[in-house]
Amino acid sequence: MNSWIETPSQSDFPIQNLPFGIATIPSGKTVAVTRIGDTVIDLAKLEQMGILNNSGFDFGEVFGQPVLNQFIDLGKEAHRALRRRLQEIFSDTNKDQNQKDTLKTSAFHSIDSVTMRMPVKVSDYTDFYSSIEHATNVGKMFRDPANALLPNWRHLPVGYHGRASSIVVSGTDVHRPNGQTLPPGADQPVFGPTRMFDFELEMAFVVGKSTQLGESVSAAQAEDYIFGFLLFNDLSARDIQSWEYVPLGPFLSKNFGSVVSPWIVTLEALEPFRVKGPVQDPEVLPYLRTGGLRNFDIQLEVMIRPDKGEENLVCSSNFRHMYWNICQQLAHHTVNGCNITTGDLYASGTISGPEPGSYGSMLELTWRGTNPLTLNDGSSRKFIEDHDTMIIRGFCEKDGLRIGFGECKTKALPSR
Ligand code: MN
């Protein structure tokens, strides 16, 4: 299927993608949007024009809201009906020239003319720790090289409750955090800016349906409760983390900022890219068992761009490496009756692959600073420096179809 909207050949956003986001358009209004190629499409305008009527759903005012939560709450049937209707309207089989002309003049905006906003209101955010390569690397560095994985790791998807208030959209810059650290060899902590500012390459799924306290979501039903995915950069301060994290896990080393990409790519768009996950050994408990293809083949890249410099590719990984899949994560999270809310974010944990160039954090890439990276301007990096921009990109490719996420970008500003 092709669109009558011009779509560059390597675009992340062909008509098969149709991601959802929130944008402030040139008139100053903030509305729900989708995107084909570099054209942003105002969904509130489409609804006003009446051309979504024969989708079979009444979308009311949901596209005029400043976040997507109300739209997502309409449920999978509504999302699928809208997707089908959008594909009809924007497919090159649509011969209604009047309709196309009206759309072009009243509902289309170039990506450069809009400001993308936080797509959802996030009530709760959880970060998992589901890459076996990442957990093994961190265990080796922070604890015991011989017993890097703790005894629970292969039995449950380890996670912690993160901070929703400091999740920001791509393009928002974040200051180097201050905090307490224990310098090497010292017996007393000091206060000051982190010296180990880091990124974490992650993806997050967006909850598509709320539950009541006491309800559980089974692994088999879990995908009914998942709307789609974002790219996620879980900014981290490693020296603050290693001093504070025992015994209750990360706290101020993680909650000073996390960055999401602005476009939510739906499970429907990712359907062609399903793959089997790694073999789980030992076998997991019955409530965590899943069948079928529950992982996704999503290529991931991290770039570092120094101030006024060029982009440097520092990591190439893939979401398919995840040991624990999203159904297992959601089943585990709710098995005790913990309730979830539409718009919640559940991040994967750092996505490291088996090769050194596939590690998803500076901590692992430079092995805690002992093996610095050299950038193409000749400078070296143990961790992120002030004015460095971190850019995560992600895309799937198969049989000539490319579905992507765009980018998740943030610059490290000096400490305050
Ligand atoms: Mn993380």
Short mmCIF file of N, CA and C and ligand atoms in Angstrom, two decimals, residues 125 127-129 134 160 200 202 232 234-236 238 254 347-350, ligand 1:
data_model
loop_
_atom_site.label_atom_id
_atom_site.label_comp_id
_atom_site.label_asym_id
_atom_site.label_seq_id
_atom_site.Cartn_x
_atom_site.Cartn_y
_atom_site.Cartn_z
N TYR A 125 5.16 5.20 36.30
CA TYR A 125 6.22 4.72 35.42
C TYR A 125 7.03 3.67 36.16
N ASP A 127 10.36 0.91 35.67
CA ASP A 127 11.49 0.53 34.82
C ASP A 127 11.89 -0.91 35.14
N PHE A 128 11.85 -1.75 34.10
CA PHE A 128 12.30 -3.13 34.28
C PHE A 128 13.81 -3.23 34.06
N TYR A 129 14.30 -4.44 34.06
CA TYR A 129 15.75 -4.69 34.03
C TYR A 129 15.90 -6.00 33.26
N HIS A 134 22.64 -6.76 29.81
CA HIS A 134 22.82 -5.58 30.66
C HIS A 134 22.95 -5.97 32.13
N TYR A 160 11.68 -1.66 39.13
CA TYR A 160 11.47 -0.73 40.26
C TYR A 160 10.49 0.33 39.82
N GLU A 200 20.54 5.54 29.09
CA GLU A 200 20.19 4.13 28.99
C GLU A 200 19.28 3.99 27.78
N GLU A 202 16.53 2.45 25.98
CA GLU A 202 15.39 1.62 26.38
C GLU A 202 14.22 1.86 25.43
N PHE A 232 12.92 5.38 24.71
CA PHE A 232 13.01 5.89 26.08
C PHE A 232 14.48 5.99 26.49
N ASP A 234 16.56 6.56 29.71
CA ASP A 234 16.52 6.62 31.17
C ASP A 234 17.84 7.22 31.65
N LEU A 235 17.90 8.56 31.71
CA LEU A 235 19.14 9.24 32.10
C LEU A 235 19.56 8.78 33.50
N SER A 236 20.86 8.63 33.68
CA SER A 236 21.37 8.02 34.91
C SER A 236 22.64 8.72 35.37
N ARG A 238 25.78 7.53 37.42
CA ARG A 238 26.30 6.25 37.92
C ARG A 238 26.99 6.35 39.28
N LYS A 254 18.26 8.45 39.12
CA LYS A 254 17.41 8.16 37.97
C LYS A 254 16.27 9.14 37.79
N ALA A 347 9.00 0.74 31.09
CA ALA A 347 10.22 0.75 30.30
C ALA A 347 10.94 -0.58 30.45
N SER A 348 11.66 -0.93 29.39
CA SER A 348 12.25 -2.27 29.26
C SER A 348 13.44 -2.50 30.18
N GLY A 349 14.11 -1.42 30.58
CA GLY A 349 15.47 -1.55 31.09
C GLY A 349 16.42 -1.42 29.91
N THR A 350 17.67 -1.15 30.22
CA THR A 350 18.68 -0.94 29.18
C THR A 350 18.75 -2.14 28.25
MN MN B 1 16.80 2.00 33.24
#
